[in-house]
Coordinates of C-alpha atoms and ligand atoms in Angstrom, one line a residue:
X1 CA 23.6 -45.2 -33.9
X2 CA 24.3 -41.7 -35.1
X3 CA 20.8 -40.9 -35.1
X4 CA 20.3 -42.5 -31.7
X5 CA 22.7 -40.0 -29.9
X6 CA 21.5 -36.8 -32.3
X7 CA 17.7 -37.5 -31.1
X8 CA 19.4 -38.0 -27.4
X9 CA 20.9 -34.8 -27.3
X10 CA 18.1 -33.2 -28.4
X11 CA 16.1 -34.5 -26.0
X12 CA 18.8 -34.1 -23.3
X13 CA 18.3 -30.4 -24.1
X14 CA 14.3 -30.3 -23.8
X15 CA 14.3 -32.2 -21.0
X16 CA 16.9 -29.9 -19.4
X17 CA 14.8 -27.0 -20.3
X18 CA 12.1 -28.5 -18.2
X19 CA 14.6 -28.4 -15.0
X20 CA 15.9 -25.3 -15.4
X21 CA 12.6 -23.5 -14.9
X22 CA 11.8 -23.6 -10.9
X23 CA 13.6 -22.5 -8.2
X24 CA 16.2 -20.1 -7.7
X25 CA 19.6 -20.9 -6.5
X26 CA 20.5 -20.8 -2.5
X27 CA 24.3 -21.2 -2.6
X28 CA 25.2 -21.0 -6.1
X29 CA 24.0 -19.6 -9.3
X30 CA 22.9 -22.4 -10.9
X31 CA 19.8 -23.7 -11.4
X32 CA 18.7 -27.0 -8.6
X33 CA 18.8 -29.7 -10.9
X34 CA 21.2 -29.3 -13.4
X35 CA 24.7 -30.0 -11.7
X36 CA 22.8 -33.2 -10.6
X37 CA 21.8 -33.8 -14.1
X38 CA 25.4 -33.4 -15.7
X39 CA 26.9 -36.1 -13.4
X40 CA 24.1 -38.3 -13.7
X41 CA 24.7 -38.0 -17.7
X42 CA 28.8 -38.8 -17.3
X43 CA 28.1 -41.5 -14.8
X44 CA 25.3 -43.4 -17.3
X45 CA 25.9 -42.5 -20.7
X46 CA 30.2 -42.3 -20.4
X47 CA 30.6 -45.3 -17.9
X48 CA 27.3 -47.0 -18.2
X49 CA 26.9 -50.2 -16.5
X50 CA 28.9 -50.4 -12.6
X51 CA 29.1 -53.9 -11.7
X52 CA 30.5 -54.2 -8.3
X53 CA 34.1 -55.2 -8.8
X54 CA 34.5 -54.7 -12.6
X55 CA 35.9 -51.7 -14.4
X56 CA 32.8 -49.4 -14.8
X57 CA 33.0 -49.6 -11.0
X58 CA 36.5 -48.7 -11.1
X59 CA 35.8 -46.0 -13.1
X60 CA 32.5 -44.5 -11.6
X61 CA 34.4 -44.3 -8.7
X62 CA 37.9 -43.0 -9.4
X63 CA 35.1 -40.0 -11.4
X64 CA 33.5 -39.3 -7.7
X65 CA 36.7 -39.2 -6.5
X66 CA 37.8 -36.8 -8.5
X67 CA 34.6 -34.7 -8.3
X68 CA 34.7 -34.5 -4.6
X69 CA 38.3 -33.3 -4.5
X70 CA 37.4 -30.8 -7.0
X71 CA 35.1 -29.5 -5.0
X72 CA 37.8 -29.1 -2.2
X73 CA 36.3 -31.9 -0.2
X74 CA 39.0 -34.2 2.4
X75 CA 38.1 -37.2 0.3
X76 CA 38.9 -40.8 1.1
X77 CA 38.5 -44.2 -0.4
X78 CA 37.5 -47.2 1.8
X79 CA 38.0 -50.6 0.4
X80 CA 36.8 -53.6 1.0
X81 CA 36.3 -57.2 0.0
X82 CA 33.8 -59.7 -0.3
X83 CA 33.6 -63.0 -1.2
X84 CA 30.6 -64.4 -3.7
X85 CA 30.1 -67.9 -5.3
X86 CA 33.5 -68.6 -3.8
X87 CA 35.4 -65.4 -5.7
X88 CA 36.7 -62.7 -3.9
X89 CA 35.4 -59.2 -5.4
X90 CA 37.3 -55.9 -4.4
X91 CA 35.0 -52.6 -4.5
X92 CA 35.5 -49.6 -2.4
X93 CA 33.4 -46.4 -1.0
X94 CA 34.3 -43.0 -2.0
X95 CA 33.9 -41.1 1.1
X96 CA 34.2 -36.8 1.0
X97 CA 34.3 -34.8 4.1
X98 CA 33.3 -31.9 5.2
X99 CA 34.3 -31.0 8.5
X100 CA 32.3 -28.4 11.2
X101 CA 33.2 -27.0 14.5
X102 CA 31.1 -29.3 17.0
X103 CA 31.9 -33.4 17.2
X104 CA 28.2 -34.0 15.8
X105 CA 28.0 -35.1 12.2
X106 CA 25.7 -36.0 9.6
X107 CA 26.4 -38.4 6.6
X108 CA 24.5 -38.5 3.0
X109 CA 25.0 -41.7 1.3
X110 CA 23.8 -42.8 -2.4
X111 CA 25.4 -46.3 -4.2
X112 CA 26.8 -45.6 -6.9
X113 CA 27.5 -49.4 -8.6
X114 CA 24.9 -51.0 -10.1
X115 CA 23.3 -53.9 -11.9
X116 CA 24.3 -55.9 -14.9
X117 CA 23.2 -54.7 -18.3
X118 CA 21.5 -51.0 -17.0
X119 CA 22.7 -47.6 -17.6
X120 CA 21.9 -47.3 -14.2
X121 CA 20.3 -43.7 -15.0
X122 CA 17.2 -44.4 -12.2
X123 CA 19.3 -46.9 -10.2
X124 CA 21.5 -44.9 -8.7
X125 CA 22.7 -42.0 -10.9
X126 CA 19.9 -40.1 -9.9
X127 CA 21.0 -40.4 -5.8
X128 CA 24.7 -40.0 -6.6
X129 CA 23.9 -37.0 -9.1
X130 CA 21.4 -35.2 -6.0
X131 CA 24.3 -36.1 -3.8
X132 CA 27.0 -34.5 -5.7
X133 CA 24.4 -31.2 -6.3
X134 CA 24.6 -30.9 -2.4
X135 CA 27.9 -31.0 -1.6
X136 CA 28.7 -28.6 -4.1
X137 CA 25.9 -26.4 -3.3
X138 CA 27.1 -26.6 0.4
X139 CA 30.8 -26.5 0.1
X140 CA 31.4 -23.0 1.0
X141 CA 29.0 -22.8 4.1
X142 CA 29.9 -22.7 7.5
X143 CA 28.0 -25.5 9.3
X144 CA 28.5 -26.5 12.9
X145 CA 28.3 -30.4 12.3
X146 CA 30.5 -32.4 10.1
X147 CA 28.8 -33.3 6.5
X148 CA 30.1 -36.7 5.6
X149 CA 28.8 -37.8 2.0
X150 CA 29.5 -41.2 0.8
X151 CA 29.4 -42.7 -2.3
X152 CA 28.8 -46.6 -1.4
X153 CA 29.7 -49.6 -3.4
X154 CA 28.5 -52.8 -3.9
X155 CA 25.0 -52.3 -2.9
X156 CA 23.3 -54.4 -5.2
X157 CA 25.4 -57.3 -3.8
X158 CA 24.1 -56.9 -0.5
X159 CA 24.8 -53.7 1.0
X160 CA 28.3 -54.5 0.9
X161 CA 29.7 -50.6 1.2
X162 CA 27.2 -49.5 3.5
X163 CA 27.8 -52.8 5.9
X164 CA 31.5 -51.9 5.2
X165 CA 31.4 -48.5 6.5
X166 CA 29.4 -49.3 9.4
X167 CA 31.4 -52.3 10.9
X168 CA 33.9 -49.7 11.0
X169 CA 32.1 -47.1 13.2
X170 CA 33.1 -47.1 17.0
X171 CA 30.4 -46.4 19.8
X172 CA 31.2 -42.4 19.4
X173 CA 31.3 -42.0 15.5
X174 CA 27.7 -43.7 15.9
X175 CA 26.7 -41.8 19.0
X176 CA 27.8 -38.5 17.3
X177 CA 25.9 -39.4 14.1
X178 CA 22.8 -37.5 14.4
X179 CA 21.4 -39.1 11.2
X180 CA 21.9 -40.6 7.8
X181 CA 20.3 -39.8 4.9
X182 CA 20.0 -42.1 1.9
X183 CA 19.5 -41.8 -1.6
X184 CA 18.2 -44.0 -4.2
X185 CA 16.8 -44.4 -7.3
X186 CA 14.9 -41.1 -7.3
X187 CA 13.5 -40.2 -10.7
X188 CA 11.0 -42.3 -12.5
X189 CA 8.6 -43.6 -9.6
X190 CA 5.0 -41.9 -9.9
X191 CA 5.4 -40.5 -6.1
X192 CA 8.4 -38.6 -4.5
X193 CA 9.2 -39.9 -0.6
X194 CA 11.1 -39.7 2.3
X195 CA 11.0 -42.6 5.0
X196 CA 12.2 -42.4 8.1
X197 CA 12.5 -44.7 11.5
X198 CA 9.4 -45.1 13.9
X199 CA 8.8 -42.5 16.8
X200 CA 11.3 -40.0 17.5
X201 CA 14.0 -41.3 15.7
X202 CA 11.2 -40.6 12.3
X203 CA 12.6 -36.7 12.7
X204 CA 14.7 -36.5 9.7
X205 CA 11.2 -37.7 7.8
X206 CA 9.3 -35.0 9.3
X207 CA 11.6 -32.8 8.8
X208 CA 11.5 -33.4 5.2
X209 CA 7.6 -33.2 5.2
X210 CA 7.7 -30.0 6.4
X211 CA 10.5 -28.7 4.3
X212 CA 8.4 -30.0 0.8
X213 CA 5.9 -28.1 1.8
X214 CA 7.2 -25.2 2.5
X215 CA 8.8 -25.0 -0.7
X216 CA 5.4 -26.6 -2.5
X217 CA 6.8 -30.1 -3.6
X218 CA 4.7 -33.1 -3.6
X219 CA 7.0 -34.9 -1.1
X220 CA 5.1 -38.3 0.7
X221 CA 5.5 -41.3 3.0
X222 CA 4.8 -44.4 2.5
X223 CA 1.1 -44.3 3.4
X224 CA 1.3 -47.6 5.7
X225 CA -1.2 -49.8 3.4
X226 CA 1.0 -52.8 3.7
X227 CA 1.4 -54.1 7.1
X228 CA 4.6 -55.4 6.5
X229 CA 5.7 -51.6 6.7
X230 CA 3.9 -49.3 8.8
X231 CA 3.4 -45.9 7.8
X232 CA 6.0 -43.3 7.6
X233 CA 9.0 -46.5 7.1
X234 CA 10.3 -48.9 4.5
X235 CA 12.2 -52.0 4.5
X236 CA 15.7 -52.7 4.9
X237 CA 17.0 -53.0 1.1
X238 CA 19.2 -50.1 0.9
X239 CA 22.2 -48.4 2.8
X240 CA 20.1 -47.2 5.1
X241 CA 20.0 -50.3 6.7
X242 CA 23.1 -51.0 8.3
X243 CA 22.8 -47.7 10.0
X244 CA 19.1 -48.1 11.1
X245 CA 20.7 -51.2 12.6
X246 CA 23.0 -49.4 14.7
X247 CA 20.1 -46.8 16.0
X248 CA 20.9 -43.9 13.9
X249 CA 18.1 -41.9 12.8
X250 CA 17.6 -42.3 9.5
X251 CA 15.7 -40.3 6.4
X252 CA 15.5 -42.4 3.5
X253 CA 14.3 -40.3 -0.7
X254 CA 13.0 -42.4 -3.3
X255 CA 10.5 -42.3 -6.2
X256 CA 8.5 -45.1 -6.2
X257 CA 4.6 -46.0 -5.9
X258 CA 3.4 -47.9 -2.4
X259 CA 0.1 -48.3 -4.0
X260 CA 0.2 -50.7 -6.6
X261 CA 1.1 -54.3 -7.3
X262 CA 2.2 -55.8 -3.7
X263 CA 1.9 -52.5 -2.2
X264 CA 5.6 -52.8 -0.7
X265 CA 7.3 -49.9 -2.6
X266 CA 8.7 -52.2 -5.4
X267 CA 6.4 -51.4 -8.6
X268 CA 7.5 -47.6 -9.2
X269 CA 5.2 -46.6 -11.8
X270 CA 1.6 -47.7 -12.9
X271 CA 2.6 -47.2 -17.3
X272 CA 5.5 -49.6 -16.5
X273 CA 6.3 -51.3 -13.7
X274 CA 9.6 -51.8 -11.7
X275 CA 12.4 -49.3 -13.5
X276 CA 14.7 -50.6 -11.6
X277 CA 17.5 -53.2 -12.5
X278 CA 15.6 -53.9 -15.9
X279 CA 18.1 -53.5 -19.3
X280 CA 15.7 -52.3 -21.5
X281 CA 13.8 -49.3 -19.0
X282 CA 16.4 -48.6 -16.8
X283 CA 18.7 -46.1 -19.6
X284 CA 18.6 -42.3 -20.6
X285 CA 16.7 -43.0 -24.1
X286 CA 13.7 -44.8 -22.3
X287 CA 13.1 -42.8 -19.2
X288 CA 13.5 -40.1 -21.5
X289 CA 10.6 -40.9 -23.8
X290 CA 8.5 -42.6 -20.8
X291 CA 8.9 -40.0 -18.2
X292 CA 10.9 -36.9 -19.8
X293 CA 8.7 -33.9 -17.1
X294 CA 10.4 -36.7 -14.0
X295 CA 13.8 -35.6 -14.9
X296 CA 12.6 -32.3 -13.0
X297 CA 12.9 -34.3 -9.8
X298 CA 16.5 -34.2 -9.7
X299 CA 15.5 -30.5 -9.1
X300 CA 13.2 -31.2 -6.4
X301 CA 15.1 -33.6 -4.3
X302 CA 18.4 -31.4 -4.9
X303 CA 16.3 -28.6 -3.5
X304 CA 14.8 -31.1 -0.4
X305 CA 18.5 -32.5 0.2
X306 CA 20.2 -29.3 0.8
X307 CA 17.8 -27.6 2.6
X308 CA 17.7 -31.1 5.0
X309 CA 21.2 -30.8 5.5
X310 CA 21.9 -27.5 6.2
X311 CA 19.0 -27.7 9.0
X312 CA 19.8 -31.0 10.4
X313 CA 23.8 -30.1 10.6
X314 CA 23.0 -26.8 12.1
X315 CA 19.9 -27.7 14.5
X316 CA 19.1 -31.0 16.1
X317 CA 16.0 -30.8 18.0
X318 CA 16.8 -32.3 21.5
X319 CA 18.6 -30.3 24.5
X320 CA 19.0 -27.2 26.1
X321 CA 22.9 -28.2 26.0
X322 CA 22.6 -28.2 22.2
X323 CA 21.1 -24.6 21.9
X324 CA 23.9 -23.8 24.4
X325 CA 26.3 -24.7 22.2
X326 CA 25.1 -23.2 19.2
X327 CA 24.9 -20.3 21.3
X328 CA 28.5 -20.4 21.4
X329 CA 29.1 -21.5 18.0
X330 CA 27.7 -18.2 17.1
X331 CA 29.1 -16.1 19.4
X332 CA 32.9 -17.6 18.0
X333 CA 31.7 -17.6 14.6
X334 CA 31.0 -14.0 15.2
X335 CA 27.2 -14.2 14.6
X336 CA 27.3 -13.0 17.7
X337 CA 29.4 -9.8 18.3
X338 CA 27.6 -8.2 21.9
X339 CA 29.1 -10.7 24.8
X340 CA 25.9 -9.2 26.7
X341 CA 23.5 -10.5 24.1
X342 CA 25.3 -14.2 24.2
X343 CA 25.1 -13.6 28.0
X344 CA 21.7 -12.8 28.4
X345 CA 20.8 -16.1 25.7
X346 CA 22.8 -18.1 27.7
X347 CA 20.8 -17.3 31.7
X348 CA 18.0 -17.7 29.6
X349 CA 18.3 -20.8 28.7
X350 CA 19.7 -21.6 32.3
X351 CA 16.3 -20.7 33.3
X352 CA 14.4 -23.4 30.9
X353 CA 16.9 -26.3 32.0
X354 CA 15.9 -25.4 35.6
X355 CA 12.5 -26.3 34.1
X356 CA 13.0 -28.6 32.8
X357 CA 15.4 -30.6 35.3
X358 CA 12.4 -29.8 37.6
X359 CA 10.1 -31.9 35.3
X360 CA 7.8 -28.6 34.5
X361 CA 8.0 -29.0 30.7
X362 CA 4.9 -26.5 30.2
X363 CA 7.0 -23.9 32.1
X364 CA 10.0 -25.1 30.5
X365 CA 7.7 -24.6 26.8
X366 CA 6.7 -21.1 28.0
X367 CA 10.2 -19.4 28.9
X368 CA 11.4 -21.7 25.5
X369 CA 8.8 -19.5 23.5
X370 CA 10.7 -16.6 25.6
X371 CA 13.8 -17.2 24.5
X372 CA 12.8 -16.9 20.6
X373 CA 11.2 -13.3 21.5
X374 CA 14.6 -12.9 23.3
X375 CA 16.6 -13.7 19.9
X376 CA 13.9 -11.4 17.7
X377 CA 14.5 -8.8 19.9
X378 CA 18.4 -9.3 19.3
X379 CA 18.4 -9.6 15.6
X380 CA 16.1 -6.2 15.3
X381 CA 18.8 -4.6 17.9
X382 CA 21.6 -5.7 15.4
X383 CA 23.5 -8.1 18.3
X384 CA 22.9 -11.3 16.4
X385 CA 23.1 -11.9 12.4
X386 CA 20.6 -13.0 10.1
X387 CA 22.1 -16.5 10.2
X388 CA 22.6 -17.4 13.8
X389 CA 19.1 -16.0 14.7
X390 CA 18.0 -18.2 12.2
X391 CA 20.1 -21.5 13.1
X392 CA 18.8 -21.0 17.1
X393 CA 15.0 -20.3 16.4
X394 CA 14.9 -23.3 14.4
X395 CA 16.4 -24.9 17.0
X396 CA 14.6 -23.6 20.1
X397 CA 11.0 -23.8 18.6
X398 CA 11.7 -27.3 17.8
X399 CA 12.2 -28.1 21.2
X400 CA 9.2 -26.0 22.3
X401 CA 7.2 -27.7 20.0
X402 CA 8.4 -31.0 21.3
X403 CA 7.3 -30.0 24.8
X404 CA 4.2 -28.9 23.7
X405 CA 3.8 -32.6 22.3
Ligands
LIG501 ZN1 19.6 -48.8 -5.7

């Protein structure tokens, strides 16, 4: 066994030389990756199996607890019951809170039980450890919406924490719930992904597009080969669901591969199957030795996640009354300091809603395309910062470039 944990270690430490190479830190100093890495080893290698209900449960969840809180996080724990095979089984989501100045919020969600007999390295160490990267990476920021990341339990018994946590939502938590991002099982799969729901409410999934390739990362859809799940979605076996269910936009990361076997997203690699709930593939030593360079996705998808969330909680592309009140955010915030500039932004975007009111969306396009010369100007005259002309161009060209649909 000795020389089992010595040759672990060592590759432990190759491996994590492979992550640490890439891209540079936004937040903190410390390479995208690792911190996901690091709770991803305590979660399968100290605690090892999470069984809904059982002690490794217990345990992988009083551990997120206690990471959360450390990282200054308003941190709850929701329990719940459930009854299977006639026995009542007690699990509980860890939930951590981060809270912004506007009602609007956004939650990140990633299981954290999981099978029988697994390390559970790929299913779902690898979401909670990307999950944990984020809110630390994000802790400090000021963000207009409220972050809300939970840890759920008991998904492998049937979405019990997500279902949980959603049958507890009124009509204004789920109205203010721009959209929910879910992660699972994100290493070993021979693509990277993001889902997302059909038509408008797919705009956390382009988002995500866009953002992979910006910052050059191989980041896909499901390409739709399977009728069963059009392009651009998946189906409805993770804590996404429950959400989804309720209408909340959704964006969904996974490894996986949507072109082999059935073509329905299940067989994740072509060398060796379905990762997933299997004993002998799904632990550190074999993924290790199978797939050592994919332990550098926990560096991609940390790099994806936080740049998701810090422009979904900042910038939803729908209204004119949303850019207004970013407007003021950043006036308050004092991103704004010149009450003319925040004046002149604000009969701006008077103008466009008069526009657009009036159902002339290519006017309402043009003066929209205005109002982003109108910031520029503003940030070269010094009267905005760096950061609020930043969160309302993202904003406002969104909105142009949904007119321009
Ligand atoms: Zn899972």
């Amino acid at each position: 066994m000795k020389g089992i944990k010595r040759y672990c270690i060592i590759v432990l430490i190759m491996t994590f030389g492979v992550i640490c190479n890439g891209f540079s830190a936004q937040a903190i100093d410390k390479e995208f990756g690792s911190i996901a890495f690091q709770h991803l080893s305590y979660l399968s290698q100290n605690i090892g199996e999470r069984v809904a209900g059982t002690k490794g449960e217990e345990r992988a969840r009083d551990y997120l607890f206690q990471a959360f809180e450390d990282l200054g996080y308003d941190t709850e724990i929701q329990a719940f019951s459930y009854t299977n095979r006639g026995t009542t089984v007690d699990s509980a989501n860890v939930i951590a809170i981060k809270r912004g100045s506007l009602k609007e919020e956004i939650i990140i969600g990633a299981h954290y039980d999981s099978v029988r007999g697994v390390e559970g390295v790929e299913d779902n160490g690898s979401g909670v450890g990307v999950m944990l990267e984020t809110a630390e990476r994000i802790k400090d920021l000021k963000i207009p919406y409220t972050i809300r990341f939970i840890a759920f339990g008991a998904e492998e018994s049937g979405l019990r924490g997500s279902n949980a946590y959603v049958a507890k939502m009124n009509a204004s938590d789920i109205a203010n719930t721009k959209a929910m991002i879910n992660l699972d099982s994100l290493i070993v799969g021979d693509n990277m992904y993001v889902y997302g729901g059909l038509g408008k409410k797919g705009f956390v999934r382009e988002l995500a597009l866009d953002i992979g390739k910006e910052i050059g990362i191989g980041l896909q859809t499901n390409p739709g080969l399977n009728p069963d799940y059009p392009k651009g979605t998946t189906g409805d076996w993770s804590d996404h669901a429950p959400f989804h269910q309720k209408g909340i936009p959704f964006g969904y990361l996974e490894s996986t591969n949507w072109e082999i076997g059935d073509m329905d997203g299940y067989t994740q690699t072509e060398k060796h199957g379905g990762i997933w709930h299997d004993p002998s593939k799904d632990n550190m030593r074999f993924i290790l030795s199978e797939f050592p360079e994919r332990m550098e996705r926990l560096n991609s998808y940390s790099h994806i996640l936080t740049k998701l969330v810090l422009q979904l909680a900042a910038a939803e592309p729908s209204s004119i009354e949303h850019i207004n009140r970013l407007v003021e955010y950043a006036r308050d915030e004092g991103g704004i300091t010149n009450d003319g500039a925040a004046r002149a932004l604000s009969t701006h975007l008077t103008a466009v809603k008069h526009y657009e009111d009036k159902g002339s969306i290519d006017k309402a396009a043009k003066h929209m395309k205005g109002f982003v010369q109108l910031l520029e100007h503003q940030k070269n005259d010094g009267q905005i910062s760096d950061k609020a002309y930043h969160i309302l161009k993202v904003d406002s060209m969104a909105l142009e470039k949904k007119w321009n649909k």
